[in-house]
């Protein structure tokens, strides 16, 4: 039997999502990276050190996630992991598509990395590869098996879209077989490729699911996965009428750092020059208005302001013009743990 809890924003924890580069060996149809907004640089080790130092005063309460692009393409990833450990960051996760370049598993230890977090969007190559690229399924599964065999804890991220929601339940035997400890179900956001399709056959973004599809499939599937002894996390997305709305931008500390120096507090803002902070000469500085902070301060009946601006199609309205429900902050999650 799974125990469910809503993971509210913590005032005592900091989450630092540090994009070391935007380059990637894959070309996923729904990739959220937008080089026009995030740059194309690979951050040198010295710059990574100075930018991490900006967060070092609270490193012990900070969950650091190293990502890209594909972070294992960064030649100095092992050095960066060691550096973060020396700086005493509270936890350290590496998000990867599974290709695990530069022999990264041999260059770091399970004591240094809390999780390797793999991205897979289907239970078979037939479902996953049309979204993420030919060979991506086999490479990711192989990467997970190698990581588990070497004693690393692994998690898996599944981005739900119209193309794969019907196959989510079939992930259960694969998750169990692979020895995945944590399963993150993610909602496809309209940013990056999903908002600006590359064009050409086979590159169309897979499209967001409806509220009905989400509510019909995600919560019950999450329970079934948790019953396997796997911790499952998924975004709440749609608030019940009785549930209060809260914007993480007002009450929590999340930082999304990009190689061009932009630092966002909200991932939905990442497709726009709305970042509230920026690294200039390696110093973290506040941006002048108008930026995302001005949006966090607004109260609207639809709930999340950025959702209303960039993906209004997921809100329904009553005949009197009021929204039928509120959209939750994308950073509020439901977590299921096996009892
Ligand atoms: S979604 Fe991730 S793995 Fe896919 S192209 Fe973008 S950065 Fe690479
Ligand atoms: S997703 Fe919406 S509610 Fe959450 S931080 Fe961004 S603007 Fe605020």
Short mmCIF file of C-alpha atoms and ligand atoms in Angstrom, two decimals:
data_model
loop_
_atom_site.label_atom_id
_atom_site.label_comp_id
_atom_site.label_asym_id
_atom_site.label_seq_id
_atom_site.Cartn_x
_atom_site.Cartn_y
_atom_site.Cartn_z
CA UNK A 1 0.00 0.00 0.00
CA UNK A 2 1.48 3.36 -1.00
CA UNK A 3 1.53 6.43 1.25
CA UNK A 4 0.87 9.70 -0.57
CA UNK A 5 1.93 13.17 0.43
CA UNK A 6 2.02 16.52 -1.26
CA UNK A 7 5.55 17.89 -1.27
CA UNK A 8 5.10 21.51 -0.32
CA UNK A 9 7.81 24.05 -0.95
CA UNK A 10 10.42 24.03 1.74
CA UNK A 11 11.67 27.29 3.17
CA UNK A 12 14.72 25.51 4.54
CA UNK A 13 15.99 23.80 1.39
CA UNK A 14 17.53 25.23 -1.75
CA UNK A 15 17.31 23.43 -5.11
CA UNK A 16 20.04 24.37 -7.56
CA UNK A 17 19.62 23.17 -11.14
CA UNK A 18 22.97 23.88 -12.78
CA UNK A 19 23.13 23.56 -16.58
CA UNK A 20 26.82 23.00 -17.34
CA UNK A 21 26.27 23.18 -21.11
CA UNK A 22 23.38 23.09 -23.56
CA UNK A 23 25.03 20.76 -26.09
CA UNK A 24 23.58 17.29 -26.41
CA UNK A 25 24.14 14.19 -28.52
CA UNK A 26 20.36 13.72 -28.82
CA UNK A 27 17.76 15.88 -30.47
CA UNK A 28 14.56 15.06 -28.58
CA UNK A 29 11.35 16.31 -30.15
CA UNK A 30 10.29 17.92 -26.87
CA UNK A 31 13.70 19.18 -25.68
CA UNK A 32 13.19 22.14 -23.33
CA UNK A 33 16.58 23.69 -24.10
CA UNK A 34 16.36 26.88 -26.16
CA UNK A 35 19.85 27.97 -27.29
CA UNK A 36 18.55 31.46 -28.20
CA UNK A 37 17.70 31.94 -24.53
CA UNK A 38 20.24 29.70 -22.82
CA UNK A 39 23.35 30.09 -24.97
CA UNK A 40 25.56 27.41 -26.49
CA UNK A 41 28.56 27.65 -24.21
CA UNK A 42 30.17 24.86 -22.23
CA UNK A 43 31.12 26.39 -18.89
CA UNK A 44 34.82 26.05 -18.07
CA UNK A 45 35.67 24.36 -14.80
CA UNK A 46 36.94 27.65 -13.32
CA UNK A 47 33.63 29.36 -14.07
CA UNK A 48 31.62 26.47 -12.62
CA UNK A 49 33.72 26.78 -9.46
CA UNK A 50 33.07 30.51 -9.11
CA UNK A 51 29.35 30.18 -9.81
CA UNK A 52 28.99 27.32 -7.31
CA UNK A 53 30.83 29.48 -4.77
CA UNK A 54 27.99 32.00 -5.04
CA UNK A 55 25.71 29.34 -3.52
CA UNK A 56 28.29 27.92 -1.12
CA UNK A 57 27.16 29.82 2.02
CA UNK A 58 24.06 27.57 2.08
CA UNK A 59 25.55 24.53 0.37
CA UNK A 60 24.67 22.10 3.17
CA UNK A 61 20.95 22.74 2.69
CA UNK A 62 21.22 22.78 -1.11
CA UNK A 63 20.24 19.94 -3.44
CA UNK A 64 22.49 20.31 -6.47
CA UNK A 65 21.39 18.88 -9.82
CA UNK A 66 23.99 18.92 -12.60
CA UNK A 67 22.41 18.87 -16.05
CA UNK A 68 22.62 20.14 -19.61
CA UNK A 69 22.23 19.48 -22.48
CA UNK A 70 23.95 16.23 -21.68
CA UNK A 71 26.22 16.84 -18.66
CA UNK A 72 28.38 13.78 -19.27
CA UNK A 73 29.59 15.48 -22.48
CA UNK A 74 31.40 17.92 -20.16
CA UNK A 75 34.98 16.68 -19.93
CA UNK A 76 35.35 17.98 -16.39
CA UNK A 77 32.16 16.51 -14.94
CA UNK A 78 34.06 14.23 -12.55
CA UNK A 79 36.08 17.24 -11.31
CA UNK A 80 32.90 19.26 -10.90
CA UNK A 81 31.27 16.47 -8.85
CA UNK A 82 34.33 16.30 -6.61
CA UNK A 83 34.37 20.07 -6.28
CA UNK A 84 30.70 20.11 -5.27
CA UNK A 85 31.41 17.46 -2.65
CA UNK A 86 34.30 19.51 -1.27
CA UNK A 87 31.91 22.46 -1.09
CA UNK A 88 29.58 20.22 0.94
CA UNK A 89 26.44 20.47 -1.15
CA UNK A 90 23.68 18.58 0.65
CA UNK A 91 22.87 16.19 -2.21
CA UNK A 92 24.14 15.75 -5.73
CA UNK A 93 22.24 14.36 -8.74
CA UNK A 94 23.40 14.05 -12.34
CA UNK A 95 20.61 14.12 -14.95
CA UNK A 96 21.58 12.15 -18.04
CA UNK A 97 20.14 10.68 -21.22
CA UNK A 98 22.08 7.51 -20.41
CA UNK A 99 24.96 7.64 -22.88
CA UNK A 100 27.36 8.34 -19.98
CA UNK A 101 30.18 9.87 -21.98
CA UNK A 102 33.81 10.16 -20.89
CA UNK A 103 33.54 6.95 -18.88
CA UNK A 104 31.91 8.89 -16.07
CA UNK A 105 30.87 5.83 -14.04
CA UNK A 106 34.53 4.83 -13.72
CA UNK A 107 35.61 8.32 -12.67
CA UNK A 108 33.23 8.92 -9.76
CA UNK A 109 31.97 6.75 -6.92
CA UNK A 110 28.53 6.04 -5.44
CA UNK A 111 29.67 7.96 -2.35
CA UNK A 112 30.10 11.08 -4.49
CA UNK A 113 26.85 10.95 -6.51
CA UNK A 114 23.51 10.50 -4.73
CA UNK A 115 21.63 9.74 -7.94
CA UNK A 116 22.19 9.30 -11.62
CA UNK A 117 18.81 10.33 -13.02
CA UNK A 118 18.03 8.87 -16.44
CA UNK A 119 15.47 10.10 -18.99
CA UNK A 120 13.37 7.55 -20.80
CA UNK A 121 10.00 8.24 -22.43
CA UNK A 122 8.69 4.78 -23.18
CA UNK A 123 8.83 1.14 -22.06
CA UNK A 124 10.23 0.02 -25.44
CA UNK A 125 12.38 1.44 -28.21
CA UNK A 126 9.25 1.63 -30.39
CA UNK A 127 7.72 4.20 -28.03
CA UNK A 128 10.84 5.95 -26.78
CA UNK A 129 12.99 6.32 -29.88
CA UNK A 130 10.57 8.27 -32.09
CA UNK A 131 10.62 10.89 -29.30
CA UNK A 132 14.26 10.79 -28.23
CA UNK A 133 16.15 9.41 -31.22
CA UNK A 134 17.10 6.07 -32.69
CA UNK A 135 19.11 3.93 -30.32
CA UNK A 136 18.26 6.12 -27.30
CA UNK A 137 16.27 3.39 -25.55
CA UNK A 138 18.99 0.75 -25.73
CA UNK A 139 21.69 3.24 -24.73
CA UNK A 140 19.70 4.46 -21.72
CA UNK A 141 18.77 0.97 -20.49
CA UNK A 142 22.39 -0.11 -20.88
CA UNK A 143 23.53 2.98 -18.96
CA UNK A 144 21.10 2.26 -16.11
CA UNK A 145 22.22 -1.38 -15.88
CA UNK A 146 25.87 -0.35 -15.74
CA UNK A 147 25.18 2.31 -13.10
CA UNK A 148 23.20 -0.10 -10.91
CA UNK A 149 25.85 -2.81 -11.31
CA UNK A 150 28.46 -0.36 -10.05
CA UNK A 151 26.41 0.50 -6.97
CA UNK A 152 24.97 3.89 -8.02
CA UNK A 153 21.44 4.82 -6.98
CA UNK A 154 19.32 5.54 -10.04
CA UNK A 155 16.13 7.43 -10.75
CA UNK A 156 14.18 7.71 -13.97
CA UNK A 157 12.29 10.64 -15.49
CA UNK A 158 9.36 9.97 -17.87
CA UNK A 159 7.99 13.04 -19.64
CA UNK A 160 4.31 12.44 -20.32
CA UNK A 161 2.88 13.55 -23.67
CA UNK A 162 0.11 12.44 -26.00
CA UNK A 163 2.62 10.12 -27.64
CA UNK A 164 3.41 8.03 -24.56
CA UNK A 165 0.75 8.44 -21.85
CA UNK A 166 -0.94 5.19 -22.90
CA UNK A 167 2.30 3.30 -22.33
CA UNK A 168 3.15 4.63 -18.86
CA UNK A 169 1.75 1.62 -17.03
CA UNK A 170 4.00 -0.67 -19.08
CA UNK A 171 7.00 0.99 -17.44
CA UNK A 172 6.36 -0.96 -14.22
CA UNK A 173 8.11 -4.24 -15.07
CA UNK A 174 11.00 -2.34 -16.65
CA UNK A 175 11.47 -0.12 -13.58
CA UNK A 176 11.50 -3.17 -11.35
CA UNK A 177 13.85 -5.10 -13.62
CA UNK A 178 16.28 -2.19 -13.85
CA UNK A 179 16.36 -1.59 -10.09
CA UNK A 180 15.19 2.03 -10.28
CA UNK A 181 14.83 3.60 -6.82
CA UNK A 182 12.83 6.71 -7.74
CA UNK A 183 10.44 7.36 -10.63
CA UNK A 184 9.68 10.93 -11.66
CA UNK A 185 6.67 11.45 -13.91
CA UNK A 186 7.02 14.82 -15.60
CA UNK A 187 4.50 16.86 -17.54
CA UNK A 188 5.45 18.13 -20.99
CA UNK A 189 5.79 21.91 -20.90
CA UNK A 190 5.32 24.27 -23.82
CA UNK A 191 8.87 25.55 -23.95
CA UNK A 192 11.95 24.87 -26.01
CA UNK A 193 11.14 22.53 -28.91
CA UNK A 194 7.53 22.07 -27.82
CA UNK A 195 6.94 25.80 -28.26
CA UNK A 196 9.32 26.29 -31.20
CA UNK A 197 9.26 23.09 -33.31
CA UNK A 198 12.35 22.43 -35.39
CA UNK A 199 10.27 21.81 -38.51
CA UNK A 200 10.45 18.88 -40.89
CA UNK A 201 8.94 15.40 -40.82
CA UNK A 202 9.40 13.44 -37.61
CA UNK A 203 10.30 16.51 -35.55
CA UNK A 204 6.81 17.59 -34.47
CA UNK A 205 6.52 17.95 -30.69
CA UNK A 206 4.37 15.21 -29.17
CA UNK A 207 1.75 17.51 -27.61
CA UNK A 208 0.36 17.93 -24.10
CA UNK A 209 -2.27 15.61 -22.64
CA UNK A 210 -5.66 16.88 -21.51
CA UNK A 211 -6.69 17.30 -17.88
CA UNK A 212 -8.95 14.25 -18.18
CA UNK A 213 -6.15 12.09 -19.57
CA UNK A 214 -3.76 13.25 -16.86
CA UNK A 215 -6.18 12.62 -14.00
CA UNK A 216 -7.37 9.28 -15.43
CA UNK A 217 -3.89 7.85 -15.93
CA UNK A 218 -1.23 9.47 -13.75
CA UNK A 219 -2.45 9.13 -10.12
CA UNK A 220 -3.57 5.46 -10.41
CA UNK A 221 -0.44 4.45 -12.33
CA UNK A 222 1.71 6.17 -9.72
CA UNK A 223 0.04 4.05 -7.00
CA UNK A 224 0.75 0.87 -8.93
CA UNK A 225 4.40 1.81 -9.36
CA UNK A 226 4.74 2.72 -5.69
CA UNK A 227 3.27 -0.69 -4.79
CA UNK A 228 6.42 -2.16 -6.35
CA UNK A 229 8.44 -0.43 -3.63
CA UNK A 230 9.54 2.43 -5.89
CA UNK A 231 9.12 6.06 -4.77
CA UNK A 232 7.07 7.97 -7.34
CA UNK A 233 6.87 11.73 -7.78
CA UNK A 234 4.63 13.64 -10.17
CA UNK A 235 3.53 17.25 -10.48
CA UNK A 236 0.11 18.07 -9.16
CA UNK A 237 -0.80 20.21 -12.22
CA UNK A 238 -4.52 20.58 -11.47
CA UNK A 239 -5.60 21.77 -8.03
CA UNK A 240 -8.73 20.46 -6.32
CA UNK A 241 -11.18 23.30 -5.60
CA UNK A 242 -10.42 23.07 -1.88
CA UNK A 243 -6.64 23.29 -2.31
CA UNK A 244 -4.85 26.61 -1.86
CA UNK A 245 -2.58 27.88 -4.62
CA UNK A 246 1.01 28.84 -3.87
CA UNK A 247 3.73 30.09 -6.22
CA UNK A 248 7.18 28.68 -5.49
CA UNK A 249 8.68 31.90 -6.79
CA UNK A 250 7.28 33.67 -3.72
CA UNK A 251 8.00 31.12 -1.02
CA UNK A 252 10.76 28.72 -2.07
CA UNK A 253 14.34 28.83 -3.25
CA UNK A 254 14.84 27.23 -6.64
CA UNK A 255 17.58 28.37 -8.98
CA UNK A 256 17.92 27.35 -12.63
CA UNK A 257 21.39 28.38 -13.84
CA UNK A 258 22.23 28.48 -17.58
CA UNK A 259 25.61 28.73 -19.32
CA UNK A 260 24.90 32.25 -20.60
CA UNK A 261 24.70 33.42 -16.99
CA UNK A 262 20.93 33.68 -16.71
CA UNK A 263 19.49 32.44 -13.42
CA UNK A 264 15.76 31.80 -13.26
CA UNK A 265 13.59 31.07 -10.23
CA UNK A 266 10.80 29.47 -12.30
CA UNK A 267 11.30 26.88 -15.07
CA UNK A 268 8.23 28.07 -16.99
CA UNK A 269 10.00 31.40 -17.54
CA UNK A 270 13.05 29.85 -19.19
CA UNK A 271 11.92 30.49 -22.76
CA UNK A 272 11.89 34.24 -22.13
CA UNK A 273 14.38 36.88 -20.95
CA UNK A 274 12.54 37.08 -17.62
CA UNK A 275 15.31 35.75 -15.35
CA UNK A 276 15.48 37.51 -12.01
CA UNK A 277 19.23 37.02 -11.53
CA UNK A 278 22.32 36.95 -13.72
CA UNK A 279 26.01 36.13 -13.36
CA UNK A 280 28.07 39.14 -14.42
CA UNK A 281 31.83 38.90 -13.99
CA UNK A 282 31.07 35.77 -11.96
CA UNK A 283 28.99 37.75 -9.47
CA UNK A 284 25.31 36.88 -8.98
CA UNK A 285 23.29 40.04 -9.49
CA UNK A 286 19.60 40.94 -9.50
CA UNK A 287 17.98 41.90 -12.80
CA UNK A 288 15.94 45.08 -12.97
CA UNK A 289 12.16 44.87 -13.53
CA UNK A 290 10.30 43.61 -15.47
CA UNK A 291 11.29 40.05 -14.65
CA UNK A 292 9.75 36.85 -13.33
CA UNK A 293 9.50 38.25 -9.79
CA UNK A 294 6.93 40.77 -11.03
CA UNK A 295 4.83 37.88 -12.35
CA UNK A 296 5.11 35.86 -9.13
CA UNK A 297 3.54 38.80 -7.28
CA UNK A 298 0.34 38.72 -9.37
CA UNK A 299 -2.77 36.93 -8.09
CA UNK A 300 -5.10 35.55 -10.77
CA UNK A 301 -8.05 33.13 -10.51
CA UNK A 302 -6.27 30.66 -12.84
CA UNK A 303 -3.47 30.04 -10.29
CA UNK A 304 -0.05 29.96 -12.01
CA UNK A 305 0.55 33.20 -13.91
CA UNK A 306 3.18 31.79 -16.27
CA UNK A 307 0.95 28.86 -17.18
CA UNK A 308 -1.79 31.36 -18.06
CA UNK A 309 0.65 33.22 -20.31
CA UNK A 310 2.43 30.39 -22.12
CA UNK A 311 0.02 27.44 -22.12
CA UNK A 312 -3.51 28.83 -21.61
CA UNK A 313 -4.95 25.87 -23.51
CA UNK A 314 -4.88 23.71 -20.37
CA UNK A 315 -7.39 25.94 -18.54
CA UNK A 316 -11.15 25.55 -18.95
CA UNK A 317 -13.61 28.31 -18.17
CA UNK A 318 -17.18 28.23 -16.85
CA UNK A 319 -19.94 30.11 -18.70
CA UNK A 320 -19.54 33.01 -16.25
CA UNK A 321 -15.90 33.42 -17.31
CA UNK A 322 -14.35 31.98 -14.15
CA UNK A 323 -11.78 29.19 -14.51
CA UNK A 324 -13.16 25.72 -13.77
CA UNK A 325 -10.03 24.90 -11.73
CA UNK A 326 -6.65 26.36 -10.81
CA UNK A 327 -3.33 25.27 -12.29
CA UNK A 328 -0.83 24.38 -9.57
CA UNK A 329 2.72 25.63 -9.48
CA UNK A 330 4.78 23.23 -11.62
CA UNK A 331 7.12 22.80 -8.66
CA UNK A 332 4.50 21.32 -6.32
CA UNK A 333 4.58 17.54 -6.40
CA UNK A 334 2.75 14.50 -5.16
CA UNK A 335 5.07 11.86 -3.70
CA UNK A 336 4.14 8.22 -3.19
CA UNK A 337 6.20 5.90 -1.06
CA UNK A 338 5.53 2.24 -0.45
CA UNK A 339 4.50 1.64 3.18
S1 LIG B 1 15.75 16.65 -23.73
FE1 LIG B 1 17.72 16.24 -22.74
S2 LIG B 1 18.51 14.41 -23.80
FE2 LIG B 1 16.91 15.28 -25.10
S3 LIG B 1 17.97 16.65 -26.56
FE3 LIG B 1 17.30 17.89 -24.81
S4 LIG B 1 19.04 17.94 -23.41
FE4 LIG B 1 19.36 16.22 -24.84
S1 LIG B 2 5.33 27.67 -12.26
FE1 LIG B 2 3.86 29.34 -11.89
S2 LIG B 2 3.38 29.18 -9.75
FE2 LIG B 2 5.32 28.02 -10.06
S3 LIG B 2 7.02 29.48 -9.74
FE3 LIG B 2 6.47 29.59 -11.89
S4 LIG B 2 4.97 31.27 -12.03
FE4 LIG B 2 5.08 30.66 -9.89
#
